[in-house]
């Protein structure tokens, strides 16, 4: 529906807009301290993120028309770099440890769309950040592994976990445990993964929450 697509736009654009605000604040601080080179780096990040917003809105228009968009080989390390740009400062600001893969496994290539794959990861990481925000030893980790011809990414946190009544319909649009959450992230994320020929599931865990993404290796 139009309402769902409108809410989707708000949900997906919120991440880069929040990052733009952070980079703008940083740039102003660097200028005040007489560090124009560091300010310029932050301003370039803003330029990159505004381009990303255009890509997201174009992708959401295709989603509204049920179009699959561009799918092909995507280097995981490039997608992970994009995720770090979008959400890394938020983790640092809250003092939450974010472990991202940087070994040989991060250089695997999968069948996906880069921007939409980043959207899925950012949604999962933002949910994890919200879940662990009040913990002293807060930690969120992304791991990459192989399962036959597939590539498996997991996003795990050491938060309180997900209540059973929420877990049962977690991927339904507007299902959320957040007071002011839209509840669209996981529903759209699963649809995106399906378009890639992959899956997104919640994995039972003794503590915290673990989400598993399975993608076809390119």
XYZ file of N, CA and C in Angstrom:
654
model
N 0.832 -1.188 0.000
C 0.000 0.000 0.000
C 0.874 1.248 0.000
N 0.243 2.408 -0.331
C 0.977 3.670 -0.322
C 1.514 3.961 1.075
N 0.706 3.660 2.090
C 1.148 3.916 3.459
C 2.380 3.119 3.819
N 2.422 1.858 3.415
C 3.570 1.013 3.710
C 4.814 1.515 3.006
N 4.672 1.886 1.720
C 5.823 2.379 0.971
C 6.328 3.693 1.561
N 5.401 4.588 1.960
C 5.802 5.860 2.571
C 6.587 5.619 3.854
N 6.079 4.705 4.681
C 6.791 4.381 5.913
C 8.138 3.741 5.611
N 8.200 2.957 4.535
C 9.462 2.336 4.132
C 10.503 3.388 3.796
N 10.076 4.414 3.052
C 10.995 5.497 2.690
C 11.557 6.138 3.955
N 10.687 6.450 4.912
C 11.136 7.075 6.159
C 12.121 6.175 6.891
N 11.818 4.885 6.932
C 12.661 3.939 7.664
C 14.037 3.808 7.031
N 14.087 3.640 5.723
C 15.353 3.388 5.046
C 16.225 4.639 4.947
N 15.605 5.810 4.809
C 16.391 7.042 4.668
C 16.898 7.535 6.019
N 16.266 7.110 7.101
C 16.668 7.571 8.425
C 18.136 7.278 8.720
N 18.644 6.117 8.265
C 20.026 5.747 8.577
C 21.036 6.716 7.962
N 21.017 6.942 6.636
C 21.988 7.895 6.085
C 21.775 9.324 6.559
N 20.531 9.732 6.825
C 20.289 11.091 7.319
C 20.939 11.276 8.692
N 20.810 10.264 9.552
C 21.445 10.345 10.872
C 22.962 10.414 10.740
N 23.507 9.642 9.797
C 24.957 9.670 9.582
C 25.400 11.029 9.047
N 24.601 11.623 8.156
C 24.928 12.950 7.616
C 25.002 13.977 8.740
N 24.062 13.912 9.673
C 24.070 14.849 10.804
C 25.364 14.710 11.613
N 25.774 13.472 11.842
C 27.006 13.237 12.598
C 28.219 13.796 11.869
N 28.316 13.511 10.565
C 29.459 14.010 9.790
C 29.449 15.536 9.705
N 28.258 16.150 9.619
C 28.170 17.611 9.572
C 28.651 18.222 10.886
N 28.226 17.629 12.011
C 28.685 18.109 13.318
C 30.203 17.976 13.441
N 30.725 16.833 12.976
C 32.175 16.621 13.034
C 32.918 17.650 12.181
N 32.402 17.907 10.976
C 33.054 18.873 10.083
C 33.106 20.258 10.718
N 31.998 20.666 11.344
C 31.968 21.973 12.005
C 32.995 22.043 13.131
N 33.103 20.949 13.890
C 34.067 20.926 14.994
C 35.500 21.012 14.474
N 35.789 20.289 13.392
C 37.142 20.332 12.820
C 37.479 21.722 12.275
N 36.500 22.397 11.667
C 36.736 23.757 11.176
C 37.018 24.707 12.327
N 36.267 24.550 13.421
C 36.493 25.392 14.596
C 37.903 25.201 15.156
N 38.438 23.983 15.004
C 39.769 23.685 15.537
C 40.871 23.947 14.509
N 40.490 24.485 13.351
C 41.484 24.772 12.325
C 42.048 23.538 11.660
N 41.190 22.523 11.452
C 41.622 21.283 10.798
C 40.803 21.080 9.523
N 41.049 21.892 8.490
C 40.222 21.824 7.284
C 40.307 20.494 6.544
N 41.450 19.813 6.593
C 41.580 18.539 5.879
C 40.635 17.488 6.462
N 40.570 17.432 7.794
C 39.668 16.463 8.428
C 38.217 16.859 8.196
N 37.944 18.165 8.172
C 36.586 18.617 7.861
C 36.206 18.205 6.445
N 37.148 18.335 5.513
C 36.877 17.970 4.116
C 36.553 16.490 3.982
N 37.219 15.650 4.771
C 36.933 14.211 4.738
C 35.491 13.940 5.153
N 35.038 14.622 6.200
C 33.655 14.458 6.654
C 32.667 14.995 5.627
N 33.010 16.098 4.987
C 32.122 16.660 3.964
C 32.015 15.723 2.763
N 33.105 15.045 2.407
C 33.046 14.081 1.311
C 32.149 12.904 1.684
N 32.184 12.504 2.948
C 31.291 11.435 3.407
C 29.835 11.856 3.254
N 29.545 13.134 3.518
C 28.184 13.645 3.344
C 27.775 13.566 1.881
N 28.684 13.940 0.979
C 28.394 13.841 -0.459
C 28.067 12.400 -0.833
N 28.868 11.451 -0.332
C 28.634 10.039 -0.633
C 27.268 9.584 -0.123
N 26.900 10.049 1.069
C 25.636 9.619 1.667
C 24.435 10.236 0.964
N 24.568 11.462 0.458
C 23.444 12.040 -0.287
C 23.218 11.268 -1.583
N 24.299 10.807 -2.202
C 24.149 9.961 -3.390
C 23.452 8.660 -3.023
N 23.791 8.151 -1.853
C 23.179 6.904 -1.398
C 21.676 7.073 -1.204
N 21.249 8.227 -0.664
C 19.816 8.451 -0.470
C 19.084 8.373 -1.802
N 19.677 8.958 -2.843
C 19.066 8.862 -4.167
C 18.942 7.429 -4.629
N 19.965 6.622 -4.352
C 19.924 5.211 -4.736
C 18.843 4.471 -3.964
N 18.704 4.788 -2.671
C 17.687 4.131 -1.847
C 16.285 4.461 -2.341
N 16.017 5.735 -2.627
C 14.671 6.096 -3.081
C 14.360 5.462 -4.426
N 15.372 5.366 -5.298
C 15.149 4.690 -6.579
C 14.840 3.218 -6.351
N 15.567 2.606 -5.410
C 15.316 1.203 -5.104
C 13.947 0.981 -4.507
N 13.497 1.903 -3.655
C 12.173 1.767 -3.060
C 11.070 1.967 -4.091
N 11.322 2.805 -5.089
C 10.340 2.930 -6.170
C 10.209 1.610 -6.926
N 11.365 0.957 -7.151
C 11.307 -0.349 -7.806
C 10.588 -1.354 -6.919
N 10.849 -1.274 -5.595
C 10.188 -2.185 -4.654
C 8.679 -1.987 -4.694
N 8.240 -0.735 -4.781
C 6.803 -0.447 -4.832
C 6.171 -1.036 -6.081
N 6.960 -1.113 -7.165
C 6.458 -1.702 -8.401
C 6.753 -3.195 -8.460
N 7.278 -3.739 -7.335
C 7.658 -5.143 -7.251
C 8.795 -5.491 -8.216
N 9.617 -4.488 -8.542
C 10.776 -4.761 -9.386
C 11.928 -5.257 -8.540
N 12.757 -6.113 -9.102
C 13.842 -6.708 -8.337
C 15.061 -5.800 -8.260
N 15.199 -4.844 -9.203
C 16.377 -4.006 -9.207
C 17.585 -4.765 -9.722
N 18.749 -4.157 -9.588
C 19.978 -4.741 -10.116
C 20.565 -5.740 -9.128
N 20.785 -6.960 -9.589
C 21.374 -8.010 -8.764
C 22.549 -8.612 -9.519
N 23.665 -8.788 -8.832
C 24.850 -9.364 -9.450
C 25.908 -9.607 -8.397
N 27.152 -9.863 -8.794
C 28.223 -10.103 -7.827
C 28.502 -8.863 -6.972
N 28.579 -9.060 -5.669
C 28.879 -7.979 -4.720
C 30.007 -8.443 -3.807
N 31.051 -7.644 -3.701
C 32.157 -7.950 -2.788
C 31.732 -7.600 -1.364
N 31.791 -8.586 -0.467
C 31.342 -8.343 0.897
C 32.150 -7.247 1.580
N 33.461 -7.175 1.307
C 34.256 -6.157 1.999
C 33.812 -4.746 1.629
N 33.350 -4.551 0.383
C 32.859 -3.233 -0.010
C 31.540 -2.913 0.695
N 30.656 -3.906 0.805
C 29.395 -3.694 1.515
C 29.650 -3.411 2.992
N 30.606 -4.119 3.582
C 30.935 -3.909 4.994
C 31.507 -2.512 5.211
N 32.323 -2.037 4.271
C 32.832 -0.663 4.373
C 31.684 0.346 4.339
N 30.687 0.095 3.493
C 29.530 0.979 3.427
C 28.744 0.984 4.720
N 28.612 -0.182 5.325
C 27.910 -0.291 6.609
C 28.676 0.460 7.693
N 29.994 0.314 7.695
C 30.820 1.019 8.689
C 30.648 2.538 8.567
N 30.586 3.027 7.342
C 30.387 4.460 7.109
C 29.045 4.921 7.660
N 28.015 4.109 7.472
C 26.667 4.498 7.872
C 26.445 4.461 9.372
N 27.008 3.475 10.036
C 26.581 3.232 11.414
C 27.724 3.175 12.420
N 28.965 3.199 11.948
C 30.094 3.073 12.865
C 30.137 4.144 13.938
N 29.891 5.401 13.564
C 29.927 6.491 14.545
C 28.872 6.318 15.625
N 27.741 5.749 15.269
C 26.679 5.558 16.247
C 27.103 4.552 17.326
N 27.793 3.507 16.910
C 28.292 2.534 17.882
C 29.337 3.174 18.783
N 30.252 3.931 18.190
C 31.291 4.583 18.994
C 30.687 5.570 19.991
N 29.667 6.306 19.565
C 29.040 7.297 20.444
C 28.399 6.642 21.657
N 27.894 5.435 21.489
C 27.237 4.732 22.593
C 28.184 3.799 23.341
N 29.442 3.758 22.916
C 30.411 2.913 23.598
C 30.169 1.432 23.408
N 29.571 1.060 22.300
C 29.270 -0.346 22.015
C 30.316 -0.892 21.048
N 30.897 -2.030 21.392
C 31.890 -2.660 20.528
C 31.210 -3.275 19.308
N 31.700 -2.945 18.136
C 31.182 -3.515 16.887
C 32.307 -4.278 16.205
N 32.153 -5.584 16.126
C 33.141 -6.434 15.467
C 32.678 -6.735 14.048
N 33.421 -6.256 13.072
C 33.112 -6.521 11.666
C 34.216 -7.390 11.071
N 33.862 -8.315 10.187
C 34.877 -9.205 9.611
C 35.848 -8.446 8.723
N 37.135 -8.779 8.833
C 38.136 -8.129 7.983
C 39.181 -9.115 7.463
N 38.941 -10.409 7.669
C 39.867 -11.427 7.193
C 39.517 -11.883 5.788
N 40.075 -13.006 5.367
C 39.814 -13.523 4.015
C 38.335 -13.740 3.727
N 37.573 -14.121 4.771
C 36.149 -14.386 4.550
C 35.397 -13.129 4.124
N 35.891 -11.962 4.539
C 35.219 -10.708 4.176
C 35.401 -10.370 2.703
N 36.318 -11.057 2.043
C 36.561 -10.774 0.626
C 35.792 -11.712 -0.304
N 34.883 -12.496 0.261
C 34.024 -13.338 -0.568
C 33.081 -12.463 -1.393
N 32.602 -13.001 -2.485
C 31.665 -12.294 -3.357
C 30.352 -13.056 -3.392
N 29.239 -12.336 -3.269
C 27.916 -12.959 -3.218
C 27.012 -12.359 -4.288
N 25.909 -13.048 -4.555
C 24.906 -12.529 -5.477
C 23.933 -11.663 -4.687
N 23.901 -10.370 -5.000
C 23.057 -9.427 -4.254
C 23.033 -8.104 -5.008
N 22.469 -7.082 -4.366
C 22.580 -5.695 -4.798
C 23.280 -4.977 -3.666
N 24.363 -4.262 -3.936
C 25.195 -3.750 -2.846
C 24.427 -2.850 -1.886
N 23.729 -1.850 -2.399
C 23.047 -0.905 -1.511
C 21.983 -1.613 -0.691
N 21.224 -2.500 -1.322
C 20.170 -3.194 -0.578
C 20.750 -4.186 0.428
N 21.885 -4.804 0.114
C 22.544 -5.664 1.096
C 22.993 -4.839 2.294
N 23.536 -3.655 2.035
C 23.919 -2.762 3.129
C 22.696 -2.377 3.962
N 21.551 -2.139 3.306
C 20.332 -1.797 4.036
C 19.955 -2.899 5.014
N 20.041 -4.142 4.562
C 19.698 -5.270 5.436
C 20.637 -5.300 6.637
N 21.936 -5.185 6.388
C 22.905 -5.228 7.482
C 22.725 -4.060 8.446
N 22.482 -2.866 7.917
C 22.294 -1.697 8.782
C 21.054 -1.865 9.649
N 19.974 -2.383 9.082
C 18.767 -2.609 9.877
C 19.040 -3.585 11.019
N 19.738 -4.676 10.713
C 20.047 -5.660 11.750
C 20.972 -5.074 12.809
N 21.958 -4.305 12.383
C 22.901 -3.720 13.338
C 22.253 -2.638 14.191
N 21.360 -1.843 13.612
C 20.667 -0.827 14.399
C 19.784 -1.477 15.454
N 19.087 -2.556 15.081
C 18.277 -3.285 16.054
C 19.150 -3.830 17.180
N 20.319 -4.380 16.814
C 21.225 -4.924 17.824
C 21.754 -3.822 18.735
N 22.091 -2.676 18.160
C 22.577 -1.544 18.960
C 21.517 -1.105 19.962
N 20.280 -1.016 19.527
C 19.192 -0.651 20.435
C 19.062 -1.672 21.566
N 19.272 -2.951 21.238
C 19.079 -4.017 22.222
C 20.146 -4.006 23.312
N 21.370 -3.599 22.971
C 22.473 -3.680 23.941
C 22.826 -2.334 24.556
N 22.078 -1.292 24.229
C 22.461 0.079 24.604
C 22.685 0.261 26.100
N 21.984 -0.497 26.950
C 22.085 -0.289 28.395
C 23.082 -1.227 29.076
N 23.799 -2.031 28.321
C 24.748 -2.980 28.908
C 26.148 -2.374 28.994
N 26.858 -2.707 30.079
C 28.229 -2.220 30.220
C 29.163 -2.879 29.205
N 28.994 -4.175 29.007
C 29.880 -4.932 28.120
C 29.240 -5.135 26.754
N 28.503 -4.135 26.292
C 27.729 -4.268 25.057
C 28.625 -4.600 23.870
N 28.193 -5.598 23.106
C 28.975 -6.038 21.943
C 28.044 -6.557 20.857
N 28.346 -6.186 19.631
C 27.621 -6.690 18.460
C 28.667 -7.181 17.469
N 28.430 -8.343 16.892
C 29.424 -8.897 15.974
C 28.777 -9.396 14.693
N 29.505 -9.223 13.602
C 29.112 -9.774 12.303
C 30.171 -10.794 11.913
N 29.742 -11.994 11.575
C 30.677 -13.029 11.146
C 30.276 -13.536 9.768
N 31.254 -14.064 9.050
C 31.023 -14.606 7.711
C 31.586 -16.017 7.655
N 30.833 -16.931 7.071
C 31.301 -18.303 6.912
C 30.769 -18.903 5.623
N 31.128 -20.152 5.378
C 30.684 -20.868 4.190
C 29.800 -22.037 4.599
N 28.801 -22.321 3.771
C 27.954 -23.496 3.957
C 27.691 -24.064 2.571
N 28.511 -25.027 2.166
C 28.413 -25.539 0.813
C 28.754 -24.448 -0.186
N 27.830 -24.192 -1.115
C 28.043 -23.138 -2.111
C 27.523 -21.787 -1.636
N 26.999 -21.746 -0.436
C 26.422 -20.511 0.087
C 27.383 -19.795 1.032
N 27.103 -18.516 1.235
C 27.834 -17.696 2.204
C 26.866 -17.333 3.326
N 27.304 -17.508 4.557
C 26.453 -17.262 5.721
C 27.000 -16.084 6.519
N 26.167 -15.072 6.713
C 26.512 -13.946 7.579
C 25.628 -14.018 8.810
N 26.209 -13.802 9.974
C 25.420 -13.735 11.196
C 25.654 -12.396 11.880
N 24.590 -11.869 12.442
C 24.656 -10.651 13.251
C 24.191 -11.040 14.645
N 25.088 -10.954 15.616
C 24.785 -11.404 16.975
C 25.027 -10.282 17.971
N 24.200 -10.248 19.016
C 24.399 -9.272 20.091
C 24.276 -9.969 21.434
N 24.748 -9.317 22.488
C 24.646 -9.885 23.831
C 23.598 -9.148 24.657
N 22.527 -8.747 23.992
C 21.415 -8.081 24.660
C 20.471 -9.063 25.322
N 19.262 -8.621 25.660
C 18.310 -9.458 26.395
C 17.602 -10.501 25.546
N 17.824 -10.497 24.250
C 17.119 -11.441 23.386
C 15.767 -10.896 22.954
N 15.044 -11.710 22.207
C 13.748 -11.297 21.657
C 12.645 -12.136 22.282
N 11.640 -11.470 22.817
C 10.546 -12.172 23.481
C 9.807 -13.074 22.500
N 9.330 -14.207 23.017
C 8.708 -15.223 22.164
C 7.516 -14.682 21.391
N 6.696 -13.827 22.027
C 5.501 -13.336 21.334
C 5.868 -12.399 20.192
N 7.024 -11.740 20.283
C 7.502 -10.903 19.180
C 8.168 -11.765 18.115
N 8.944 -12.759 18.549
C 9.682 -13.609 17.609
C 8.749 -14.327 16.645
N 7.549 -14.680 17.104
C 6.610 -15.436 16.272
C 6.193 -14.676 15.017
N 6.164 -13.345 15.081
C 5.752 -12.576 13.902
C 6.727 -11.424 13.633
N 8.009 -11.711 13.872
C 9.040 -10.682 13.796
C 9.189 -10.085 12.408
N 8.930 -10.879 11.377
C 9.134 -10.416 10.005
C 7.847 -9.910 9.356
N 6.794 -9.760 10.158
C 5.543 -9.198 9.665
C 5.637 -7.676 9.678
N 5.193 -6.987 8.611
C 5.244 -5.520 8.622
C 4.552 -4.934 9.848
N 5.198 -3.950 10.455
C 4.710 -3.211 11.619
C 4.797 -3.997 12.922
N 5.416 -5.183 12.901
C 5.682 -5.887 14.151
C 6.969 -5.329 14.733
N 6.916 -4.820 15.964
C 8.107 -4.242 16.581
C 7.954 -4.229 18.088
N 9.077 -4.303 18.784
C 9.068 -4.161 20.240
C 9.539 -2.774 20.652
N 9.832 -1.907 19.676
C 10.295 -0.556 19.975
C 9.110 0.375 20.168
N 9.242 1.274 21.136
C 8.147 2.197 21.449
C 7.739 3.027 20.246
N 8.747 3.541 19.493
C 8.428 4.389 18.347
C 8.984 3.806 17.050
N 9.178 2.478 17.019
C 9.704 1.845 15.818
C 8.628 1.666 14.768
N 9.053 1.661 13.502
C 8.106 1.447 12.411
C 7.836 -0.025 12.185
N 8.776 -0.892 12.585
C 8.558 -2.312 12.404
C 8.639 -2.771 10.967
N 9.208 -1.949 10.094
C 9.288 -2.316 8.680
C 10.620 -2.939 8.313
N 11.645 -2.695 9.105
C 12.984 -3.097 8.720
C 13.136 -4.565 8.412
N 12.684 -5.438 9.317
C 12.910 -6.862 9.135
C 12.026 -7.450 8.048
N 10.806 -6.958 7.916
C 9.942 -7.436 6.845
C 10.526 -7.126 5.480
N 10.989 -5.895 5.301
C 11.615 -5.504 4.042
C 12.937 -6.240 3.860
N 13.701 -6.393 4.946
C 14.988 -7.083 4.856
C 14.809 -8.507 4.353
N 13.811 -9.213 4.858
C 13.580 -10.589 4.391
C 13.157 -10.600 2.928
N 12.312 -9.649 2.522
C 11.911 -9.571 1.109
C 13.127 -9.347 0.213
N 14.022 -8.465 0.648
C 15.231 -8.188 -0.129
C 16.083 -9.447 -0.252
N 16.263 -10.155 0.853
C 17.065 -11.375 0.822
C 16.438 -12.425 -0.091
N 15.116 -12.503 -0.097
C 14.436 -13.439 -0.994
C 14.711 -13.081 -2.449
N 14.695 -11.776 -2.763
C 14.998 -11.338 -4.127
C 16.420 -11.720 -4.528
N 17.327 -11.775 -3.561
C 18.706 -12.176 -3.842
C 18.842 -13.686 -4.014
N 17.772 -14.425 -3.737
C 17.866 -15.879 -3.746
C 18.385 -16.426 -2.435
N 18.313 -15.612 -1.377
C 18.821 -16.008 -0.073
C 17.726 -16.045 0.974
N 18.133 -16.092 2.239
C 17.183 -16.161 3.348
C 17.662 -15.272 4.492
N 16.726 -14.913 5.360
C 17.023 -14.195 6.598
C 16.159 -14.786 7.689
N 16.793 -15.254 8.767
C 16.062 -15.903 9.850
C 16.638 -15.507 11.199
N 15.785 -15.631 12.220
C 16.213 -15.507 13.607
C 16.636 -16.888 14.080
N 17.837 -16.986 14.642
C 18.374 -18.267 15.092
C 18.228 -18.365 16.608
N 17.706 -19.488 17.130
C 17.615 -19.642 18.585
C 18.989 -19.485 19.230
N 19.028 -18.767 20.346
C 20.305 -18.518 21.022
C 20.084 -18.534 22.531
N 21.070 -19.039 23.296
C 20.925 -19.066 24.756
C 20.881 -17.676 25.373
N 21.499 -16.707 24.705
C 21.435 -15.324 25.166
C 21.567 -14.392 23.972
N 21.035 -13.197 24.124
C 21.088 -12.241 23.030
C 20.233 -12.673 21.854
N 20.510 -12.089 20.706
C 19.779 -12.416 19.480
C 20.782 -12.672 18.367
N 20.475 -13.652 17.529
C 21.324 -13.970 16.382
C 20.456 -14.033 15.136
N 20.804 -13.221 14.142
C 20.132 -13.276 12.848
C 21.104 -13.862 11.828
N 20.574 -14.761 10.999
C 21.406 -15.442 10.006
C 20.945 -15.087 8.599
N 21.886 -14.607 7.802
C 21.645 -14.308 6.395
C 22.389 -15.342 5.555
N 21.692 -15.963 4.616
C 22.332 -16.905 3.700
C 22.229 -16.347 2.290
N 23.376 -16.239 1.624
C 23.457 -15.691 0.275
C 24.170 -16.679 -0.641
N 23.848 -16.604 -1.913
C 24.512 -17.457 -2.900
C 25.889 -16.877 -3.211
N 26.917 -17.731 -3.177
C 28.263 -17.268 -3.520
C 28.355 -17.013 -5.023
N 28.954 -15.886 -5.383
C 29.100 -15.555 -6.805
C 30.267 -16.327 -7.412
